[in-house]
Amino acid sequence: MNKIAKLPPEIAQKIAAGEVIERPVSVVKELVENALDAGAGEIGVELLAGGKTRILVRDNGSGMSRADAELCFERHATSKIATAEDLLAIATLGFRGEALASIAAVSRLTLKTSEGGAEAAAQIEREGDALLSEKSMAFPRGTSIEVRDLFFNLPARLKFLHGDASELSQIAKYLTNVALAYPRLRLTLSHGPRKILDCPPVDGLRERIYQLHGRALVDSLMLIDFTAEGSRLYGFASRPPAGRPDRVHQYFFVNSRPVRDKVLASALQQAYRGLLEKDRFPEAFLFLSVPPADVDVNVHPAKSEVRFLRSSSVFQLVLRAVDRAKARAGGIKPVAAARPEGADRTDEPVEYIPGEPGDFEGLPFRVEEGPPGAAAAPAADPSGRRVLGQFADAYIVAADPDGIMVIDQHNAHERVLYDRFAEIDRRRSWPVKMSLIPLLFEMSPAQAVSLEANRTALEESGFRAEPMGGRSFALREYPDVFQPEQALAAFLDLLDEIRESKAEEKKSRMLAMMACKAAIKAGQPLPREKMEYLMLELFRTSNPAVCPHGRPIVVRLSKAEIEKGLRRR
Ligand code: ADP
Ligand code: MG
């Protein structure tokens, strides 16, 4: 029996539209990007009901001819790329030729546009897929697009829209990015009678930050400007020890496009390591310019993610740029040096508080006091195992009467923590930390769904998140095995991880993930007593041979093999 039928075009189109247009902010983003691509010096956005009932975007850009105005609603109609090669070096914001088609498919839309010459302006009205009217009129050079009743014909989508305030705040946030990226642009946003943003053109980024955030913030920043290998990082970032308890003021742009990018975020974090007080994050308004061929913006239809061809050189660029800025600013000292004497003591039993990689005092090791001088002679445990040393900052080399073992320190620690976590979980006794400063983050729709579906399991493991409007959430509680920084990353990874696992696997995958996040990493030198402790604990676990992800932990070279290799037999 045949089961496959081709979708009627109007349904296929609505599905495709839903991928591009998710909510009012997506409409605003597409329309504003078109205006920018059209070279507008002035863009005005007017909203009603958070954009749900009306969005109007007008610009003074190039405008469209009548023929183009008719064509622009066709899917894959674009003036921006013509060949597949063009895809490799995209210089405009839009390029898929999908936005107007998608917006028109799910709203009531009026387009007015003029090239400002002798030809009369065109006005086109559409509703869903239907063309309602087309006429000529007088209109200054530029384009105005009004989108009413978004998703009027897609009730399922309508249900997922948030309250007016939440939709509005997403739009305001997006337009703040635009204002930062284009200081010379005149940009306004109003919501009904209320003016939300009113940014006259200014000369540069610094003035723009001042316009948006005020004097105090501007004064706490230092200039970043560094070029290497054809890429440039420009902007402003916190002058240590200034910083914020959250990442609200971290803005990244790649070739003027606002992005959320892990490479940039983690490079920034790394660049400020040791320079800010604990639980503080740098503020950053950073613009990366890379050759268009070095970056793939074609990753996601909404285009807020990019992929770098050489992410390690981007990472290095950020580190060096911040370093250079620090040197230029002068007088910046690591915060660690300012800690009181003795704050770094490592001899206290610290059980479940892992720190950042490379940071010993936080490791979840309990260092038992040995007899004086014990560290000098390698101690053997009752089975005769003893640590010989560490290799490549990643492997513990040990011996027992049967031969030599090479133990992967990360995998071993993962196994130790996994067993410990499993026990805690069985007893439902996770030590929970409350976050005093809310750890704010944004979830993808997929992550939000995963949170809904797995809330109980997550709460049992000590994670509690609260909605803060829109896609924003605050992590209120997390297991005491994490630092705040790690807790957020672990939580988001957990959501992705358990979304696709089967019910019976969920718990173990969660625990494995948490163990992995909390375990020491490769690349970390370990003192002998920590290696001994780790080895001891490893051989007490349920399975010292494989880590919770199924990777081996130990490689052995038996005495027999050694003797054979050396022809002693
Ligand atoms: P894309 O931006 O990917 O090309 P869109 O569907 O967003 O696709 O727009 C289709 C085309 O309509 C654009 O390529 C451009 O030629 C034209 N266009 C859209 N908006 C404007 C505008 N504000 N000013 C001038 N031309 C526009
Ligand atoms: Mg576009």
Coordinates of C-alpha atoms and ligand atoms in Angstrom, one line a residue:
M1 CA 0.0 0.0 0.0
N2 CA 1.4 3.4 -0.9
K3 CA 1.7 5.7 2.1
I4 CA 3.7 8.6 0.8
A5 CA 1.9 11.6 -0.7
K6 CA 3.4 14.9 -1.6
L7 CA 2.3 17.7 0.7
P8 CA 0.0 20.3 -0.9
P9 CA 2.1 23.4 -1.6
E10 CA 0.3 25.6 0.8
I11 CA 1.1 23.2 3.7
A12 CA 4.7 22.7 2.6
Q13 CA 5.1 26.4 2.5
K14 CA 3.7 26.9 6.0
I15 CA 6.1 24.3 7.3
A16 CA 9.0 26.0 5.6
A17 CA 7.9 29.3 6.9
G18 CA 7.8 28.0 10.4
E19 CA 11.4 27.2 10.2
V20 CA 12.4 30.8 9.4
I21 CA 9.7 32.7 11.3
E22 CA 9.2 31.5 14.8
R23 CA 7.9 34.6 16.6
P24 CA 7.7 38.4 16.2
V25 CA 11.4 38.9 16.7
S26 CA 12.1 36.7 13.7
V27 CA 10.0 38.9 11.6
V28 CA 11.7 42.1 12.8
K29 CA 15.1 40.5 12.3
E30 CA 14.4 39.6 8.7
L31 CA 12.9 42.9 7.8
V32 CA 15.6 44.9 9.5
E33 CA 18.3 42.8 7.8
N34 CA 16.7 43.5 4.5
A35 CA 16.7 47.2 5.2
L36 CA 20.4 47.1 6.2
D37 CA 21.2 45.1 3.0
A38 CA 19.3 47.9 1.1
G39 CA 21.8 50.4 2.5
A40 CA 19.3 52.2 4.8
G41 CA 20.6 55.0 7.0
E42 CA 17.4 55.1 9.0
I43 CA 15.2 52.3 10.2
G44 CA 12.0 52.7 12.3
V45 CA 10.2 49.8 13.9
E46 CA 6.7 50.1 15.3
L47 CA 4.9 47.4 17.2
L48 CA 1.6 46.6 18.8
A49 CA 1.1 43.8 21.3
G50 CA 4.7 42.7 21.3
G51 CA 4.5 42.5 17.6
K52 CA 1.8 39.9 17.6
T53 CA -0.8 42.1 16.0
R54 CA 1.3 44.6 14.2
I55 CA 5.0 45.0 13.1
L56 CA 6.0 47.9 10.9
V57 CA 9.5 48.3 9.6
R58 CA 10.3 51.2 7.4
D59 CA 13.6 52.2 5.9
N60 CA 15.1 54.8 3.6
G61 CA 17.2 52.2 1.6
S62 CA 17.4 51.5 -2.1
G63 CA 13.7 50.5 -2.4
M64 CA 12.4 48.1 -5.1
S65 CA 11.2 48.5 -8.6
R66 CA 7.6 47.4 -9.3
A67 CA 8.7 44.2 -10.9
D68 CA 11.0 43.3 -8.0
A69 CA 8.3 44.2 -5.5
E70 CA 6.1 41.6 -7.2
L71 CA 8.9 39.0 -7.3
C72 CA 10.2 39.4 -3.8
F73 CA 7.5 37.2 -2.2
E74 CA 8.5 34.2 -4.3
R75 CA 10.5 31.6 -2.4
H76 CA 14.2 31.7 -3.3
A77 CA 13.8 35.1 -4.9
T78 CA 16.9 37.1 -3.9
S79 CA 19.0 39.8 -5.4
K80 CA 21.9 38.8 -3.1
I81 CA 23.4 35.7 -4.5
A82 CA 23.4 34.3 -8.0
T83 CA 25.8 31.3 -8.0
A84 CA 26.8 28.6 -5.6
E85 CA 30.3 30.2 -5.3
D86 CA 28.6 33.3 -3.9
L87 CA 27.6 31.1 -0.9
L88 CA 31.2 30.8 0.1
A89 CA 31.7 34.5 0.5
I90 CA 28.5 36.1 1.8
A91 CA 28.7 39.8 2.4
T92 CA 25.1 40.6 2.9
L93 CA 22.9 39.7 5.9
G94 CA 20.2 37.9 4.0
F95 CA 20.8 35.5 1.2
R96 CA 18.2 32.7 1.2
G97 CA 15.5 34.6 -0.5
E98 CA 13.0 33.0 2.0
A99 CA 12.1 35.6 4.5
L100 CA 9.5 37.6 2.7
A101 CA 7.9 34.5 1.2
S102 CA 7.8 33.0 4.7
I103 CA 6.5 36.1 6.4
A104 CA 3.8 36.6 3.8
A105 CA 2.7 33.0 4.1
V106 CA 1.8 33.4 7.8
S107 CA 0.4 37.0 8.1
R108 CA -1.5 39.9 6.5
L109 CA 1.2 42.0 4.9
T110 CA 1.4 45.4 3.2
L111 CA 4.5 46.4 1.2
K112 CA 5.2 49.9 0.0
T113 CA 8.3 50.6 -1.8
S114 CA 9.9 53.1 -4.2
E115 CA 13.3 53.5 -5.8
G116 CA 12.7 57.3 -5.6
G117 CA 13.0 57.8 -9.4
A118 CA 10.4 58.6 -12.0
E119 CA 8.6 55.3 -11.5
A120 CA 5.6 55.4 -9.1
A121 CA 5.9 53.5 -5.9
A122 CA 4.3 50.1 -5.6
Q123 CA 1.9 49.0 -2.9
I124 CA 1.1 45.4 -2.6
E125 CA -1.3 43.7 -0.1
R126 CA -1.2 40.0 0.7
E127 CA -3.0 37.7 3.0
G128 CA -1.5 34.2 3.6
D129 CA -0.7 33.1 0.1
A130 CA -3.2 35.3 -1.6
L131 CA -2.5 38.6 -3.4
L132 CA -5.2 41.0 -2.3
S133 CA -4.4 44.2 -4.2
E134 CA -1.6 45.9 -6.1
K135 CA -1.5 49.6 -6.9
S136 CA 0.6 52.6 -7.6
M137 CA 1.0 55.4 -5.2
A138 CA 3.4 58.2 -4.1
F139 CA 6.0 57.2 -1.6
P140 CA 9.5 58.5 -0.8
R141 CA 12.6 56.3 -1.7
G142 CA 12.7 53.3 0.6
T143 CA 10.5 50.5 1.8
S144 CA 7.9 50.0 4.4
I145 CA 6.5 46.6 5.3
E146 CA 3.6 46.1 7.7
V147 CA 2.9 42.7 9.1
R148 CA -0.4 42.2 10.8
D149 CA -1.8 39.2 12.7
L150 CA 1.2 37.0 12.6
F151 CA 0.3 33.3 12.5
F152 CA -3.4 34.1 12.0
N153 CA -3.6 31.0 9.8
L154 CA -1.3 28.8 12.0
P155 CA -3.1 28.5 15.3
A156 CA -0.6 25.9 16.6
R157 CA 2.2 28.5 16.3
L158 CA 0.1 31.2 17.8
K159 CA -0.3 29.2 21.0
F160 CA 3.5 29.2 21.5
L161 CA 3.8 33.0 21.5
H162 CA 4.5 34.6 24.9
G163 CA 3.1 37.6 26.6
D164 CA 3.5 41.0 25.0
A165 CA 6.3 42.1 27.3
S166 CA 8.3 39.0 26.6
E167 CA 8.0 39.2 22.8
L168 CA 8.8 42.9 23.1
S169 CA 11.9 42.4 25.2
Q170 CA 13.3 39.9 22.6
I171 CA 12.8 42.5 19.9
A172 CA 14.4 45.3 22.0
K173 CA 17.3 43.0 22.7
Y174 CA 17.8 42.2 19.0
L175 CA 17.6 45.9 18.0
T176 CA 20.1 46.8 20.7
N177 CA 22.5 44.5 18.9
V178 CA 21.7 46.3 15.6
A179 CA 22.3 49.7 17.2
L180 CA 25.7 48.5 18.4
A181 CA 26.7 47.1 15.1
Y182 CA 25.7 50.2 13.2
P183 CA 26.5 53.3 15.1
R184 CA 25.8 55.6 12.1
L185 CA 22.3 54.2 11.7
R186 CA 19.3 56.1 13.0
L187 CA 17.2 53.5 14.8
T188 CA 13.9 53.8 16.6
L189 CA 11.6 51.3 18.2
S190 CA 8.2 52.1 19.6
H191 CA 5.5 50.0 21.2
G192 CA 2.1 51.6 20.8
P193 CA 2.7 55.2 22.1
R194 CA 5.8 54.2 24.0
K195 CA 9.3 55.0 22.6
I196 CA 11.6 52.1 23.6
L197 CA 14.7 52.9 21.6
D198 CA 15.7 56.2 20.1
C199 CA 19.2 56.2 18.8
P200 CA 20.3 59.1 16.6
P201 CA 23.4 58.4 14.5
V202 CA 26.7 58.7 16.4
D203 CA 30.3 58.5 15.3
G204 CA 31.4 55.2 16.8
L205 CA 30.8 52.2 19.0
R206 CA 31.9 54.0 22.2
E207 CA 29.2 56.7 21.8
R208 CA 26.7 54.1 21.0
I209 CA 27.4 52.1 24.1
Y210 CA 27.0 55.4 26.0
Q211 CA 23.7 56.1 24.3
L212 CA 22.4 52.6 25.3
H213 CA 24.0 51.9 28.6
G214 CA 25.1 55.2 30.1
R215 CA 28.4 56.7 31.4
A216 CA 29.2 54.3 34.3
L217 CA 29.4 51.3 31.9
V218 CA 31.4 53.1 29.3
D219 CA 33.9 54.2 31.9
S220 CA 34.5 50.6 33.1
L221 CA 35.6 49.4 29.7
M222 CA 38.9 49.2 27.9
L223 CA 39.5 49.4 24.1
I224 CA 40.2 46.2 22.3
D225 CA 41.8 46.5 18.9
F226 CA 44.0 43.8 17.5
T227 CA 44.7 42.5 14.1
A228 CA 46.5 39.3 13.1
E229 CA 46.5 37.2 10.0
G230 CA 43.9 39.2 8.2
S231 CA 41.4 39.1 11.1
R232 CA 40.6 41.9 13.4
L233 CA 39.0 42.0 16.8
Y234 CA 37.7 45.4 17.7
G235 CA 35.5 46.8 20.5
F236 CA 35.4 47.3 24.2
A237 CA 35.5 44.9 27.2
S238 CA 35.7 45.2 30.9
R239 CA 38.8 46.8 32.4
P240 CA 39.7 44.4 35.2
P241 CA 38.6 44.0 37.9
A242 CA 35.3 45.5 36.7
G243 CA 32.8 42.9 35.7
R244 CA 29.2 41.7 36.2
P245 CA 27.6 38.8 38.0
D246 CA 26.1 37.6 34.7
R247 CA 26.6 37.6 31.0
V248 CA 23.9 40.0 30.1
H249 CA 26.4 42.4 28.6
Q250 CA 28.3 40.1 26.4
Y251 CA 27.8 41.0 22.8
F252 CA 29.6 39.3 20.0
F253 CA 29.5 40.2 16.3
V254 CA 31.1 38.4 13.4
N255 CA 31.3 40.5 10.3
S256 CA 28.7 42.9 11.8
R257 CA 26.3 40.0 12.4
P258 CA 25.3 39.5 16.1
V259 CA 26.1 35.9 17.0
R260 CA 26.0 33.6 19.9
D261 CA 29.2 31.6 19.7
K262 CA 30.9 29.2 22.0
V263 CA 34.4 29.8 20.6
L264 CA 34.2 33.5 21.3
A265 CA 32.5 33.2 24.7
S266 CA 35.0 30.6 26.0
A267 CA 37.9 32.5 24.6
L268 CA 36.7 35.6 26.5
Q269 CA 36.3 33.6 29.6
Q270 CA 39.8 32.3 29.3
A271 CA 41.2 35.7 28.6
Y272 CA 39.9 37.0 31.8
R273 CA 40.8 34.1 34.0
G274 CA 42.3 35.2 37.2
L275 CA 41.5 38.9 36.5
L276 CA 38.0 39.1 37.9
E277 CA 36.6 38.3 41.2
K278 CA 34.9 34.9 41.6
D279 CA 31.5 34.6 39.8
R280 CA 32.1 37.7 37.8
F281 CA 32.0 37.9 34.0
P282 CA 33.5 40.4 31.7
E283 CA 31.3 42.8 29.8
A284 CA 32.1 42.8 26.1
F285 CA 31.1 44.5 22.9
L286 CA 33.3 42.7 20.5
F287 CA 33.4 42.8 16.7
L288 CA 35.3 40.1 14.9
S289 CA 36.1 40.8 11.2
V290 CA 37.2 37.7 9.3
P291 CA 37.5 37.1 5.6
P292 CA 34.0 36.0 4.5
A293 CA 35.4 32.7 3.2
D294 CA 36.7 31.9 6.7
V295 CA 33.3 31.8 8.3
D296 CA 30.1 29.8 7.5
V297 CA 27.0 31.7 8.3
N298 CA 24.8 29.1 6.5
V299 CA 24.5 26.9 9.7
H300 CA 21.0 27.9 10.7
P301 CA 18.1 29.7 9.0
A302 CA 18.0 32.2 11.8
K303 CA 21.7 32.8 11.3
S304 CA 22.6 33.6 14.9
E305 CA 25.2 30.8 14.8
V306 CA 28.3 30.7 12.7
R307 CA 31.1 28.2 12.1
F308 CA 34.7 29.2 11.8
L309 CA 37.0 27.5 9.4
R310 CA 39.9 27.9 11.9
S311 CA 38.3 28.3 15.3
S312 CA 41.6 27.9 17.1
S313 CA 43.1 31.0 15.5
V314 CA 39.9 32.9 16.4
F315 CA 40.4 31.7 20.0
Q316 CA 44.0 32.8 20.0
L317 CA 43.1 36.2 18.5
V318 CA 40.7 36.9 21.4
L319 CA 43.3 35.9 24.0
R320 CA 46.0 38.0 22.4
A321 CA 43.7 41.0 21.9
V322 CA 42.7 41.1 25.5
D323 CA 46.3 40.6 26.6
R324 CA 47.4 43.5 24.4
A325 CA 44.6 45.7 25.8
K326 CA 45.5 44.8 29.3
A327 CA 49.1 45.8 28.7
R328 CA 48.0 49.1 27.1
A329 CA 45.6 49.9 30.0
G330 CA 48.4 49.1 32.5
G331 CA 48.3 48.4 36.2
I332 CA 46.0 45.4 35.9
K333 CA 46.8 42.7 38.5
P334 CA 45.5 39.2 38.8
V335 CA 42.8 39.0 41.5
A336 CA 44.3 35.8 42.9
A337 CA 47.3 37.8 44.2
A338 CA 45.0 39.9 46.2
R339 CA 43.5 36.9 48.1
P340 CA 44.3 36.7 51.8
E341 CA 47.2 34.6 52.9
G342 CA 46.3 31.0 53.3
A343 CA 43.2 31.2 51.1
D344 CA 44.7 28.6 48.8
R345 CA 45.3 26.0 51.3
T346 CA 44.9 22.5 49.8
D347 CA 45.1 20.3 52.9
E348 CA 41.5 20.5 53.8
P349 CA 39.3 17.6 53.0
V350 CA 37.3 19.0 50.0
E351 CA 34.9 16.4 48.8
Y352 CA 32.5 17.5 46.1
I353 CA 33.7 20.9 44.9
P354 CA 35.6 20.5 41.7
G355 CA 37.1 23.7 40.4
E356 CA 38.2 24.9 37.1
P357 CA 40.7 22.7 35.3
G358 CA 44.1 23.7 36.4
D359 CA 42.9 24.8 39.8
F360 CA 43.8 22.4 42.5
E361 CA 42.1 23.6 45.6
G362 CA 38.7 22.8 44.1
L363 CA 39.4 19.2 43.2
P364 CA 37.1 16.7 44.8
F365 CA 40.0 14.9 46.4
R366 CA 40.3 14.2 50.0
V367 CA 44.0 14.2 50.7
E368 CA 44.6 11.9 53.7
E369 CA 47.6 13.0 55.8
G370 CA 50.3 10.4 55.6
P371 CA 53.3 10.0 57.9
P372 CA 56.0 12.6 57.4
G373 CA 58.1 11.8 54.4
A374 CA 55.6 9.4 53.0
A375 CA 55.5 11.2 49.7
A376 CA 59.2 10.6 49.2
A377 CA 58.9 6.8 48.9
P378 CA 56.1 5.8 46.6
A379 CA 53.4 4.3 48.7
A380 CA 51.9 1.0 47.7
D381 CA 48.3 0.1 48.4
P382 CA 47.5 -3.4 49.9
S383 CA 47.3 -4.9 46.4
G384 CA 50.9 -3.8 45.8
R385 CA 49.9 -1.1 43.3
R386 CA 52.1 2.0 43.4
V387 CA 52.2 5.2 41.4
L388 CA 55.4 5.7 39.4
G389 CA 54.6 9.1 38.0
Q390 CA 52.5 11.1 35.5
F391 CA 53.0 11.0 31.7
A392 CA 52.0 13.8 29.4
D393 CA 49.9 15.5 32.1
A394 CA 47.2 13.1 31.3
Y395 CA 48.1 9.6 32.4
I396 CA 49.1 8.1 35.7
V397 CA 51.8 5.5 35.3
A398 CA 51.6 2.8 38.0
A399 CA 53.0 -0.6 38.7
D400 CA 51.8 -3.7 40.5
P401 CA 53.6 -7.1 40.8
D402 CA 52.2 -8.2 37.4
G403 CA 53.3 -5.3 35.3
I404 CA 52.8 -1.6 34.4
M405 CA 49.6 0.2 34.0
V406 CA 48.8 3.5 32.3
I407 CA 45.6 5.0 33.7
D408 CA 43.7 7.8 31.9
Q409 CA 43.3 10.4 34.7
H410 CA 40.1 11.8 33.2
N411 CA 38.4 8.5 32.6
A412 CA 39.4 7.2 36.0
H413 CA 38.1 10.3 37.8
E414 CA 34.9 10.1 35.8
R415 CA 34.4 6.5 37.0
V416 CA 35.1 7.4 40.6
L417 CA 32.7 10.3 40.5
Y418 CA 30.0 8.3 38.6
D419 CA 29.9 5.7 41.3
R420 CA 29.8 8.3 44.0
F421 CA 27.1 10.3 42.2
A422 CA 25.1 7.1 41.6
E423 CA 25.2 6.4 45.3
I424 CA 24.1 9.9 46.2
D425 CA 21.4 9.7 43.6
R426 CA 20.1 6.4 45.0
R427 CA 19.9 8.0 48.4
R428 CA 18.3 11.1 46.9
S429 CA 20.7 13.2 48.9
W430 CA 22.3 15.6 46.4
P431 CA 23.9 18.4 48.2
V432 CA 22.3 21.4 46.5
K433 CA 23.7 24.9 46.1
M434 CA 21.4 27.8 45.8
S435 CA 22.5 30.4 43.4
L436 CA 22.2 33.8 45.1
I437 CA 22.8 35.7 41.9
P438 CA 20.4 34.2 39.4
L439 CA 22.3 32.3 36.7
L440 CA 20.5 33.6 33.7
F441 CA 20.5 31.8 30.4
E442 CA 18.5 31.3 27.3
M443 CA 17.3 28.0 26.1
S444 CA 16.6 26.8 22.6
P445 CA 13.0 25.6 22.1
A446 CA 14.4 22.1 22.0
Q447 CA 16.0 22.5 25.4
A448 CA 12.9 24.0 26.8
V449 CA 10.9 21.0 25.7
S450 CA 13.5 18.7 27.2
L451 CA 13.3 20.7 30.5
E452 CA 9.5 20.2 30.6
A453 CA 9.8 16.5 29.9
N454 CA 12.5 15.8 32.4
R455 CA 11.9 18.3 35.1
T456 CA 11.4 15.7 37.9
A457 CA 14.6 13.8 37.0
L458 CA 16.5 17.0 36.9
E459 CA 15.1 18.2 40.2
E460 CA 16.0 14.9 41.8
S461 CA 19.5 15.5 40.8
G462 CA 19.6 19.0 42.2
F463 CA 18.9 21.2 39.2
R464 CA 16.1 23.6 39.5
A465 CA 15.4 26.2 36.7
E466 CA 12.7 28.9 36.6
P467 CA 11.2 30.6 33.6
M468 CA 12.0 34.3 33.4
G469 CA 9.9 35.2 30.4
G470 CA 10.6 34.3 26.8
R471 CA 13.4 31.9 26.4
S472 CA 15.1 33.2 29.4
F473 CA 15.5 31.0 32.5
A474 CA 17.3 31.3 35.7
L475 CA 19.1 28.3 37.2
R476 CA 18.2 28.6 40.9
E477 CA 19.7 25.4 42.4
Y478 CA 22.3 23.0 41.2
P479 CA 24.3 20.1 42.7
D480 CA 27.1 21.2 44.9
V481 CA 29.6 19.3 42.8
F482 CA 29.7 22.2 40.3
Q483 CA 31.0 25.8 40.3
P484 CA 28.3 28.2 39.0
E485 CA 30.0 28.5 35.7
Q486 CA 30.2 24.7 35.2
A487 CA 26.7 24.2 36.6
L488 CA 25.1 26.2 33.7
A489 CA 27.2 24.5 31.0
A490 CA 26.4 21.1 32.6
F491 CA 22.7 21.8 32.8
L492 CA 22.4 22.9 29.2
D493 CA 24.4 19.9 28.0
L494 CA 22.3 17.6 30.2
L495 CA 19.1 18.9 28.5
D496 CA 20.5 18.0 25.1
E497 CA 21.9 14.7 26.3
I498 CA 18.7 13.4 27.9
R499 CA 16.4 14.7 25.2
E500 CA 17.1 11.8 23.0
S501 CA 17.8 9.0 25.5
K502 CA 15.4 6.3 26.3
A503 CA 13.6 6.5 29.7
E504 CA 15.5 3.7 31.3
E505 CA 18.9 5.2 30.2
K506 CA 18.1 8.7 31.2
K507 CA 19.4 8.5 34.8
S508 CA 22.7 6.8 33.9
R509 CA 23.4 9.2 31.1
M510 CA 22.7 12.1 33.3
L511 CA 25.1 10.9 36.0
A512 CA 27.7 10.0 33.4
M513 CA 27.4 13.5 32.0
M514 CA 27.7 15.1 35.4
A515 CA 30.7 13.0 36.2
C516 CA 32.4 13.9 33.0
K517 CA 31.8 17.6 33.6
A518 CA 33.1 17.5 37.1
A519 CA 36.1 15.2 36.5
I520 CA 39.7 16.5 36.1
K521 CA 40.8 16.9 32.5
A522 CA 43.8 15.8 30.6
G523 CA 46.5 18.4 30.5
Q524 CA 46.5 18.9 34.3
P525 CA 49.6 18.1 36.2
L526 CA 48.8 16.1 39.4
P527 CA 50.8 15.8 42.6
R528 CA 51.7 12.3 43.7
E529 CA 49.2 12.2 46.6
K530 CA 46.3 13.0 44.3
M531 CA 47.4 10.3 41.9
E532 CA 47.6 7.8 44.7
Y533 CA 44.2 8.8 46.0
L534 CA 42.7 8.6 42.6
M535 CA 44.1 5.1 41.9
L536 CA 43.0 3.8 45.2
E537 CA 39.5 5.1 44.6
L538 CA 39.4 3.8 41.1
F539 CA 40.1 0.2 42.1
R540 CA 37.3 0.4 44.7
T541 CA 34.6 1.3 42.1
S542 CA 32.2 -1.0 40.4
N543 CA 34.2 -1.2 37.2
P544 CA 37.7 0.1 37.2
A545 CA 38.2 -1.0 33.6
V546 CA 35.7 1.2 31.7
C547 CA 34.4 4.7 32.2
P548 CA 30.7 5.4 32.3
H549 CA 30.8 6.3 28.6
G550 CA 32.3 2.9 27.8
R551 CA 35.9 4.0 27.1
P552 CA 38.7 2.0 28.6
I553 CA 40.5 3.5 31.6
V554 CA 43.6 1.4 31.9
V555 CA 46.2 0.0 29.5
R556 CA 48.4 -2.7 30.9
L557 CA 51.8 -3.9 29.9
S558 CA 52.4 -7.2 31.7
K559 CA 55.6 -8.4 33.1
A560 CA 55.5 -11.2 30.6
E561 CA 55.2 -8.8 27.7
I562 CA 58.0 -6.7 29.0
E563 CA 60.2 -9.7 29.3
K564 CA 59.3 -11.0 25.9
G565 CA 60.0 -7.6 24.3
L566 CA 63.4 -7.5 26.0
R567 CA 64.1 -11.1 25.0
R568 CA 64.6 -12.1 28.6
R569 CA 62.8 -15.3 28.0
Ligands
ADP1 P1 17.0 37.7 1.0 O1 17.1 38.9 1.9 O2 17.5 36.5 1.5 O3 17.5 38.0 -0.4 P2 14.2 38.2 1.3 O4 13.0 37.3 1.1 O5 14.4 38.7 2.7 O6 15.4 37.4 0.8 O7 14.1 39.4 0.3 C1 14.0 39.1 -1.1 C2 14.5 40.3 -1.9 O8 13.6 41.4 -1.7 C3 15.9 40.8 -1.5 O9 16.9 40.0 -2.1 C4 15.8 42.2 -1.9 O10 16.2 42.3 -3.3 C5 14.4 42.6 -1.8 N1 14.1 43.4 -0.6 C6 13.5 42.9 0.5 N2 13.4 43.9 1.5 C7 13.9 45.0 0.9 C8 14.1 46.3 1.4 N3 13.8 46.7 2.6 N4 14.7 47.2 0.5 C9 15.0 46.9 -0.7 N5 14.9 45.6 -1.2 C10 14.4 44.7 -0.4
MG2 MG 16.3 38.9 3.8

